[in-house]
CSV table of C-alpha atoms and ligand atoms in Angstrom, one decimal:
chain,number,residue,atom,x,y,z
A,1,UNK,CA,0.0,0.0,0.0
A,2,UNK,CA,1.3,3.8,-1.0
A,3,UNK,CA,0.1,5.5,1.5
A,4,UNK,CA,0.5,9.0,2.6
A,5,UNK,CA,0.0,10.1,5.8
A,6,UNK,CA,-1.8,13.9,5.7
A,7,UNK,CA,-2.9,14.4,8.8
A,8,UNK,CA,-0.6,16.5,9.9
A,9,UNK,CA,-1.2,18.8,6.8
A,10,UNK,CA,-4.8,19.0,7.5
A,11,UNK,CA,-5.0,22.3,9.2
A,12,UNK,CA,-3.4,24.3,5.9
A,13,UNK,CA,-5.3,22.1,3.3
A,14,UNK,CA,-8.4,23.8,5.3
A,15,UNK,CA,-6.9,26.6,4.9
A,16,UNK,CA,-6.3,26.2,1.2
A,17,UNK,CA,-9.7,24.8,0.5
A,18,UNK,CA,-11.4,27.9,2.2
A,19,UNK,CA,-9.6,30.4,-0.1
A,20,UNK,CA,-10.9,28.5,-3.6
A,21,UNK,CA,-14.4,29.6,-4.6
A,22,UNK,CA,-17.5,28.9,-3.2
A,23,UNK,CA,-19.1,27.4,-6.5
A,24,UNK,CA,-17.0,26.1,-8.3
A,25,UNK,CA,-19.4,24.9,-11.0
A,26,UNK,CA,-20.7,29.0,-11.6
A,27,UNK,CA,-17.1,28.9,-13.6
A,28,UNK,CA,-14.7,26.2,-13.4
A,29,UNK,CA,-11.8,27.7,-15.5
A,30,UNK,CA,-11.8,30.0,-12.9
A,31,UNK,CA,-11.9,27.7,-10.1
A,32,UNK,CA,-9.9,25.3,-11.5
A,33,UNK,CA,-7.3,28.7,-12.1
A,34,UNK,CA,-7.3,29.1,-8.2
A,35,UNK,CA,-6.9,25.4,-7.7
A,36,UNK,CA,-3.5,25.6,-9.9
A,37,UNK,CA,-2.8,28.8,-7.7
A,38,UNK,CA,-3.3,27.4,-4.2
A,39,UNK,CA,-1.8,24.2,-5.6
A,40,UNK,CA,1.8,26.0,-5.1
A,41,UNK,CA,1.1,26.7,-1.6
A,42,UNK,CA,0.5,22.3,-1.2
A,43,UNK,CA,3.1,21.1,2.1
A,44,UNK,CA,6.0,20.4,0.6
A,45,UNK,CA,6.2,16.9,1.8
A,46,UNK,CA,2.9,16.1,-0.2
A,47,UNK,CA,4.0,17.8,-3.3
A,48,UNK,CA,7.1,16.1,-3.5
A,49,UNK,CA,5.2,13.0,-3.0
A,50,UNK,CA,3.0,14.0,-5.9
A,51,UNK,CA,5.8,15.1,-8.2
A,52,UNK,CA,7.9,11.4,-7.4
A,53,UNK,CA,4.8,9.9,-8.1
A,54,UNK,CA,4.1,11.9,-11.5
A,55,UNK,CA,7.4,11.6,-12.9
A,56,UNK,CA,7.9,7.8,-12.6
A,57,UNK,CA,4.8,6.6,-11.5
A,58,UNK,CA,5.6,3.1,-8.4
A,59,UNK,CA,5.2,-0.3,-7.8
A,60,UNK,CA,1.8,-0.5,-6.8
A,61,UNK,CA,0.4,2.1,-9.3
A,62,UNK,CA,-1.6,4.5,-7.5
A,63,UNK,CA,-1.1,6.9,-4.5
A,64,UNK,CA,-3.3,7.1,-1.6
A,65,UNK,CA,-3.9,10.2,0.6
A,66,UNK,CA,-4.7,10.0,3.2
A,67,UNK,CA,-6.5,12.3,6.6
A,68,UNK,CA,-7.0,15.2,4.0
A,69,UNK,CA,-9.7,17.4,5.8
A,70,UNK,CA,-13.2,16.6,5.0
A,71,UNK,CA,-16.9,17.6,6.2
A,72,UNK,CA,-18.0,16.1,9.5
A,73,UNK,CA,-20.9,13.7,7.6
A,74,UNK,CA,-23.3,15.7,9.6
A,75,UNK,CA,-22.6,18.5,7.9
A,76,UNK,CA,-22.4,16.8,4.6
A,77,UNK,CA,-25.3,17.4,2.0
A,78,UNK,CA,-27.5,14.0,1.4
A,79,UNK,CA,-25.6,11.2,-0.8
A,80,UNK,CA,-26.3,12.9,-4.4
A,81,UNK,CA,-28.9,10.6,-6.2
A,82,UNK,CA,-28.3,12.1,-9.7
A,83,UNK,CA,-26.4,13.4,-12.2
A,84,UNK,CA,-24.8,15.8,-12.6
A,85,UNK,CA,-24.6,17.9,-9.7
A,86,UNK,CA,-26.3,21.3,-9.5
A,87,UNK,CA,-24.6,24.4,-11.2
A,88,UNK,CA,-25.3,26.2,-7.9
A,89,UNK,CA,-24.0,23.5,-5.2
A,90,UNK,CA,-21.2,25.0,-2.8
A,91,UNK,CA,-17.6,23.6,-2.7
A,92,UNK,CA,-17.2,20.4,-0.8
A,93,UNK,CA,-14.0,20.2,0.7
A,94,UNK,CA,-13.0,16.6,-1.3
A,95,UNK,CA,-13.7,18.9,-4.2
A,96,UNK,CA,-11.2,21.2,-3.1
A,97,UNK,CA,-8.5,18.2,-2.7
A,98,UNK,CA,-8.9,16.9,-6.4
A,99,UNK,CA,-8.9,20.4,-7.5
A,100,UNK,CA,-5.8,21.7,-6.2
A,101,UNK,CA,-4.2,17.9,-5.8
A,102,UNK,CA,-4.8,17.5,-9.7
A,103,UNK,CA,-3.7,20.8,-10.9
A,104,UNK,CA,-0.2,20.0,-9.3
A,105,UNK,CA,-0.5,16.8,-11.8
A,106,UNK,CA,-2.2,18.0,-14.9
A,107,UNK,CA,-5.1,18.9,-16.2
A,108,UNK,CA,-9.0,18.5,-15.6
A,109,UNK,CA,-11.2,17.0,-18.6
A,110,UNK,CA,-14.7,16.5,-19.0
A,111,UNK,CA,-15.4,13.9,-21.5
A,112,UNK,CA,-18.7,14.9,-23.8
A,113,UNK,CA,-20.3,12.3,-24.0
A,114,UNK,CA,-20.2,11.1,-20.4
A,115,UNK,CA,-21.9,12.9,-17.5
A,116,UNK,CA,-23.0,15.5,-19.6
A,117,UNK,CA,-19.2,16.9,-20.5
A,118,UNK,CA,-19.0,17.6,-16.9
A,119,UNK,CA,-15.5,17.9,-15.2
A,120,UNK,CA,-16.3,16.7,-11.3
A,121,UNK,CA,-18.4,13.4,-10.8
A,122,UNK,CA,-20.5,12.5,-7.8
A,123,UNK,CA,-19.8,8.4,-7.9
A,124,UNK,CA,-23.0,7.1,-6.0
A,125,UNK,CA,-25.1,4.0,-5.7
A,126,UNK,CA,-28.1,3.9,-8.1
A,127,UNK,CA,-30.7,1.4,-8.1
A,128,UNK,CA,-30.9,-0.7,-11.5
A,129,UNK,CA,-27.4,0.3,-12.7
A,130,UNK,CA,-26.3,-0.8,-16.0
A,131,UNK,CA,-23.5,-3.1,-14.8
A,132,UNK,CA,-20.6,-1.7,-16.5
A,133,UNK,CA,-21.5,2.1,-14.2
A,134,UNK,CA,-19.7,3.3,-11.5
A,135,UNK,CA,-23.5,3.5,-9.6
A,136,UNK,CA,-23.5,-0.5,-9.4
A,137,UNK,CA,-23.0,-1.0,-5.8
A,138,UNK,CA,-24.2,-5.0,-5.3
A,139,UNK,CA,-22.0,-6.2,-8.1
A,140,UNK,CA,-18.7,-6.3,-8.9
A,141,UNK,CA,-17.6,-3.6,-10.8
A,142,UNK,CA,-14.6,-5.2,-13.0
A,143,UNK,CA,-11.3,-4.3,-13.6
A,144,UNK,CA,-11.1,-1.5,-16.2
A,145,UNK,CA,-8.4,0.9,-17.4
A,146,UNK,CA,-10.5,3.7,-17.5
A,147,UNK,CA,-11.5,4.5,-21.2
A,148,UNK,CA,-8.4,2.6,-22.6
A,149,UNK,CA,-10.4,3.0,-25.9
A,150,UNK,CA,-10.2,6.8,-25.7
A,151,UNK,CA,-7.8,8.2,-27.6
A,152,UNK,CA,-7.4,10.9,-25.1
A,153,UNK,CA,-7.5,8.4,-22.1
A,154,UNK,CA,-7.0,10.4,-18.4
A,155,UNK,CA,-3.7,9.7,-17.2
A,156,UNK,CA,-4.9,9.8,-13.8
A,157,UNK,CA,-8.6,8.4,-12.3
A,158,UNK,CA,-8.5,10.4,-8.9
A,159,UNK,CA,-11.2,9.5,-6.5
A,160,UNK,CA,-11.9,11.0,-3.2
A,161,UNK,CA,-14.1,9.9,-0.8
A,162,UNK,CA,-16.8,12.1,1.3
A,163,UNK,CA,-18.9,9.2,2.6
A,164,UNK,CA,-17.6,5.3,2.7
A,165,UNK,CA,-20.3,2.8,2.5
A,166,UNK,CA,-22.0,1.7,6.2
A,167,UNK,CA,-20.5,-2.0,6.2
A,168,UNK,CA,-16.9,-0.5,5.1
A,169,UNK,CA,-16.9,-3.8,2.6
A,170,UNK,CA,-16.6,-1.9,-0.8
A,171,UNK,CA,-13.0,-1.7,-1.9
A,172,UNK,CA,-11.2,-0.4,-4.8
A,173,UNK,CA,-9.3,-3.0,-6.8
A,174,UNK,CA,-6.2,-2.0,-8.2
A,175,UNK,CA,-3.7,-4.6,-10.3
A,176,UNK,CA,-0.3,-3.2,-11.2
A,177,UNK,CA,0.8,-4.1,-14.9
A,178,UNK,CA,4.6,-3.7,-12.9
A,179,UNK,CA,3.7,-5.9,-10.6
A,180,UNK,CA,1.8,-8.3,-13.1
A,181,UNK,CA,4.6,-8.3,-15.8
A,182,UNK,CA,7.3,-10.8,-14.0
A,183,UNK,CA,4.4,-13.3,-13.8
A,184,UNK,CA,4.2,-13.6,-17.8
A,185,UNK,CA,6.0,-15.8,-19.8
A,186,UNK,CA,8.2,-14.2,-22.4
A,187,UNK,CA,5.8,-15.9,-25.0
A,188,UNK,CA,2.8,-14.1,-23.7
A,189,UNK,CA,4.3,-10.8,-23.3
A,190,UNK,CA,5.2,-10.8,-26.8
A,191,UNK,CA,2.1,-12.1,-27.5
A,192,UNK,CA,0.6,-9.4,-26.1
A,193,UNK,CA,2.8,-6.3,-26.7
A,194,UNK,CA,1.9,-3.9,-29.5
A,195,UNK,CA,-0.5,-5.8,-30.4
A,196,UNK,CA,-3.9,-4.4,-31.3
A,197,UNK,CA,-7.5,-5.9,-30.2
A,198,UNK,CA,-10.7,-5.3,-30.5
A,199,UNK,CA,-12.4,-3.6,-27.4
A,200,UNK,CA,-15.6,-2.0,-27.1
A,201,UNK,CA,-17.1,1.2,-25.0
A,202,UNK,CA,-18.6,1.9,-22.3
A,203,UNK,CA,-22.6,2.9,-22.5
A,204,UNK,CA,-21.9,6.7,-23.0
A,205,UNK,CA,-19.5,6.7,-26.1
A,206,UNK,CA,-22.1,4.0,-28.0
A,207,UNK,CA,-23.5,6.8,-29.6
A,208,UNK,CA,-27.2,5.9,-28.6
A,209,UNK,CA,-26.9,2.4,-29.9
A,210,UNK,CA,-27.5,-0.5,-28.5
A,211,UNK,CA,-24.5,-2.7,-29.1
A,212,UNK,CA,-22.1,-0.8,-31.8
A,213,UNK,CA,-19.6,-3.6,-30.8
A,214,UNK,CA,-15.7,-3.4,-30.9
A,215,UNK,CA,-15.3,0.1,-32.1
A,216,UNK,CA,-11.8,0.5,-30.9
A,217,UNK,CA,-8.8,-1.5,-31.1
A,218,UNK,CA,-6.9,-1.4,-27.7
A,219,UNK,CA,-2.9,-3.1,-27.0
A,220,UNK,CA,-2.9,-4.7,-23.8
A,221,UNK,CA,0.9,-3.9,-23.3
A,222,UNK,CA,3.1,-1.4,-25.2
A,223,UNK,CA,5.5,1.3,-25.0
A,224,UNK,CA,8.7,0.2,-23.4
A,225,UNK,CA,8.9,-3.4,-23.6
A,226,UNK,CA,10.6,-3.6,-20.1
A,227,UNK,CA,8.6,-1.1,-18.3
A,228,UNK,CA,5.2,-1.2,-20.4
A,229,UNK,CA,1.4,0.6,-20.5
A,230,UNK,CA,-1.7,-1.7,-19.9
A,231,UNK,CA,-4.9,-1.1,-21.5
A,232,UNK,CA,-6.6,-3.5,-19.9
A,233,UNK,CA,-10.9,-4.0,-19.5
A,234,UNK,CA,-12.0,-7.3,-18.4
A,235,UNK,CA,-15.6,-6.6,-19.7
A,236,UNK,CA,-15.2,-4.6,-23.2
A,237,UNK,CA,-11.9,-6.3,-24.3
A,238,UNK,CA,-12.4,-8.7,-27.3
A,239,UNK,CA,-9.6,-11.0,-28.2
A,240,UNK,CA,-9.6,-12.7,-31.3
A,241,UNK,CA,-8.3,-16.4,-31.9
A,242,UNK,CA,-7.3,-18.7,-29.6
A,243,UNK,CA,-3.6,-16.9,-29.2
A,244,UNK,CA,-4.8,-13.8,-28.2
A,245,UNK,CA,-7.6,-15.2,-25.5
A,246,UNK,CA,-4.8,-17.4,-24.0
A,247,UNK,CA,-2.4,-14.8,-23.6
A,248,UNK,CA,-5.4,-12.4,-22.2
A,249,UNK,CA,-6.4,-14.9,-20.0
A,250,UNK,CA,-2.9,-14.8,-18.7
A,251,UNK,CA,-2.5,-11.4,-17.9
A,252,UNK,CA,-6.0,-11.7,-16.5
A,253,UNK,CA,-4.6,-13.8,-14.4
A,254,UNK,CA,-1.4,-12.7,-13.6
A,255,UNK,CA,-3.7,-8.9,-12.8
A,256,UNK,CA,-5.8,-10.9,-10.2
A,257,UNK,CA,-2.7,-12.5,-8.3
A,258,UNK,CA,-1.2,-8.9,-7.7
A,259,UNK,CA,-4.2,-6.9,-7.0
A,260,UNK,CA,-4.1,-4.5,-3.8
A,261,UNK,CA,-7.8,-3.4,-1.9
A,262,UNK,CA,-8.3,0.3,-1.2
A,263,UNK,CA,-11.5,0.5,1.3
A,264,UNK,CA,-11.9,4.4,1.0
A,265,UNK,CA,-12.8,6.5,3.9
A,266,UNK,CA,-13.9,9.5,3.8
A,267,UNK,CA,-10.8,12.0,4.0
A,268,UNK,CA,-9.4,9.9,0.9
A,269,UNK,CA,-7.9,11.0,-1.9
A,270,UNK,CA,-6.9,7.8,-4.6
A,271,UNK,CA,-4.8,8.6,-7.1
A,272,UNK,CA,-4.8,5.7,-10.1
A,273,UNK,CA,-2.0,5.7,-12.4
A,274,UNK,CA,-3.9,4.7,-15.2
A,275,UNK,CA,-1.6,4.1,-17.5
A,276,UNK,CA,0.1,1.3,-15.7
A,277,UNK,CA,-2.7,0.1,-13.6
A,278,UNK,CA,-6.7,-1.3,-14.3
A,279,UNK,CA,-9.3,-0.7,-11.7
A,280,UNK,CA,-12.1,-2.8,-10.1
A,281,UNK,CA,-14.5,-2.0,-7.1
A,282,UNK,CA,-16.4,-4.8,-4.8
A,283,UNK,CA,-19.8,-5.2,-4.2
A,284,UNK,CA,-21.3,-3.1,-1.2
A,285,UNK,CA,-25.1,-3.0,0.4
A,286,UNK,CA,-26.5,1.0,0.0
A,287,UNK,CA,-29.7,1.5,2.5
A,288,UNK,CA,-31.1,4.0,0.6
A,289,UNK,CA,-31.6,6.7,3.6
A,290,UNK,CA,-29.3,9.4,1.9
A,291,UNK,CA,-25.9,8.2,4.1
A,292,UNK,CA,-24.5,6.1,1.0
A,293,UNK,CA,-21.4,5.5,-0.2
A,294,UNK,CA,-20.4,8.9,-2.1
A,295,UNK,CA,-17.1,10.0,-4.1
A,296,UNK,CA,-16.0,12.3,-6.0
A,297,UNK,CA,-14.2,11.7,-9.7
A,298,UNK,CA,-12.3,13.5,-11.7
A,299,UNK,CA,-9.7,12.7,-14.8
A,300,UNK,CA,-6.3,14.5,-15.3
A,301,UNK,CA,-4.2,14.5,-18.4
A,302,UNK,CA,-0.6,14.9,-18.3
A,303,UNK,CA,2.0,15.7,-21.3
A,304,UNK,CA,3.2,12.1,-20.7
A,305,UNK,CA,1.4,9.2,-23.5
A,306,UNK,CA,0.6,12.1,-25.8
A,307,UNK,CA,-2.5,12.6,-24.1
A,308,UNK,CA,-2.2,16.9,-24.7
A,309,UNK,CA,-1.0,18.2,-27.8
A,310,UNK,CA,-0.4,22.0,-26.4
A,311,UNK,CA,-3.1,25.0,-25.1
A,312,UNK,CA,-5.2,22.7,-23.7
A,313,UNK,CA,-6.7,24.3,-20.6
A,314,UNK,CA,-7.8,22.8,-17.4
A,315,UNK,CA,-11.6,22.5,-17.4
A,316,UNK,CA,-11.4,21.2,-21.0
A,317,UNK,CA,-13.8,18.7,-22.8
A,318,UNK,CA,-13.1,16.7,-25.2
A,319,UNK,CA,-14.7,14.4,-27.5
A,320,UNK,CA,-14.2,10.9,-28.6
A,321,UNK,CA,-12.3,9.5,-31.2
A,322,UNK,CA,-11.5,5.9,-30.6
A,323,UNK,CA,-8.2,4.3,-30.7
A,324,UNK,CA,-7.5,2.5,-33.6
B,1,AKG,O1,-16.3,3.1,-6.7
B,1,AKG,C1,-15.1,2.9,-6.9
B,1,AKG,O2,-14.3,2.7,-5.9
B,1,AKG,C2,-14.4,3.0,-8.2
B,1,AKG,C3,-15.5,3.2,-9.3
B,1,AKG,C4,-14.8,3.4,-10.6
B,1,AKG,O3,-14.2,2.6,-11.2
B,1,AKG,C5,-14.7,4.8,-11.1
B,1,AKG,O4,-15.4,5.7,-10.6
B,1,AKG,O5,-14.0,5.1,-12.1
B,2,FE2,FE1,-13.3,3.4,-13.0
């Protein structure tokens, strides 16, 4: 586990999070313009933590922060129960983390056709989820690299947490390709290294029909053969022949043997490389009564994987083209 400890920062990330915006929705260039501003004045013991982390990624693939400040749940609004939140709703400290936390990374994008282009994500249980959402709760969500399909994939998921769920049993799965590579034979990484498949996308990029099918063609490893990427989705993938599905079933595999649980808590900030990493959560029991698990999302590119070609702001949406 990556963890680090923020509890003694807390006092001046209240601080910080008190001099962004109230609303940051009213005009989030502007917000996320102070974010990047009160982002320099981060402890230094975090941001050198974040830089480490940006510049050559680690083992397990994600950082975890942990104790940032966050609303006594008393004080917190109800557990949203749509989407996408109101233009008008105040700042929520979280909010604040993933705002000036990411703008030390990268940059903010909304994605069109998800969530309505919005930048910031309320992640919530909803009843009669289509199984592939982030609102399934009594399912397993399964291991993902988030929008591997995208040609403008985020380089970073971050997640922070507001509410956990009342049992404390959902966890976020994460499986290191670094940590999954020495388990593959030579034969299967080069099996599986530069080499394209078929892959299709999630609900929102399907254009409004049903089943569009394998739109993209994803590589499950690539870049530096040593030290390699993972576009990895255990739902959309599509290998073809019986090669490919053996050597997929191996990494599957070889993910699965190396993944690490994340039970979020509220005061959480998880920062998935996604580039090097696919994501899963475990089932969880909401009640319904407004108390439910509740995050917040948002995605950050970085000049690193081509993912920003130059005067792209933060705040940005894009739209999809899919990788080919
Ligand atoms: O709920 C979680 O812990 C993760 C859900 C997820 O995969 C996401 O929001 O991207
Ligand atoms: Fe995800």
């Amino acid at each position: 586990m990556t963890v680090v400890d923020c509890t003694p920062f807390a006092g001046d990330l209240r601080a910080l999070a008190a001099s962004l915006p109230r609303v940051p929705r009213a005009d989030l260039y502007a917000f996320l313009e102070s974010a990047k501003a009160a982002a320099a004045g981060l402890p230094a013991g975090l941001v050198a933590e974040l830089d480490s982390f940006n510049a050559h990624g680690n083992q397990d693939g994600y950082l975890l922060l942990r104790g940032l400040p966050v609303e006594d749940d008393e004080a917190l609004p109800t557990t949203p129960n749509s989407t996408p939140a109101p233009v008008d709703r105040p700042l929520l400290v979280m909010e604040a983390m993933l705002g000036a936390v990411g703008r030390r990374l990268g940059l903010h994008t909304g994605y069109r056709e998800l969530r309505a282009g919005t930048v910031y994500h309320d992640v919530y249980p909803s009843p009669n989820a289509h199984y592939l959402s982030s609102e399934t709760s009594e399912v397993l969500l399964e291991f993902h690299t988030e929008m591997t399909y995208h040609t403008l994939q985020p380089n970073y998921v971050m997640l922070g947490c507001s509410r956990a769920d009342h049992e404390r049993t959902a966890a976020t799965l994460v499986a290191s390709v670094r940590k999954a590579l020495p388990l593959l034979t030579a034969e299967q990484r080069a099996r599986l290294f530069d080499r394209r498949m078929p892959c299709s996308v999630d609900v929102a990029f399907r254009g409004g029909v049903p089943d569009p099918g394998a739109i993209a063609q994803v590589k499950p490893l690539y870049g530096d053969p040593d030290d390699p990427f993972l576009g990895y989705d255990r739902e959309l993938l599509e290998p073809a022949g019986p090669e490919d599905t053996k050597a997929v079933d191996a990494l599957s595999k070889a993910l699965d043997e190396v993944t690490e649980a994340v039970h979020l808590t509220p005061g959480d900030v998880l920062i998935v490389d996604n580039f090097r990493t696919t994501h899963a959560r475990t089932p969880f029991t909401p009640r319904w009564d407004g108390r439910d698990r509740w995050l917040h999302r948002v995605y950050i590119r970085t000049d690193r994987n081509g993912q920003l070609s130059g005067g792209e702001r933060a705040g940005d949406v894009v739209s999809f083209t899919p990788r080919s």
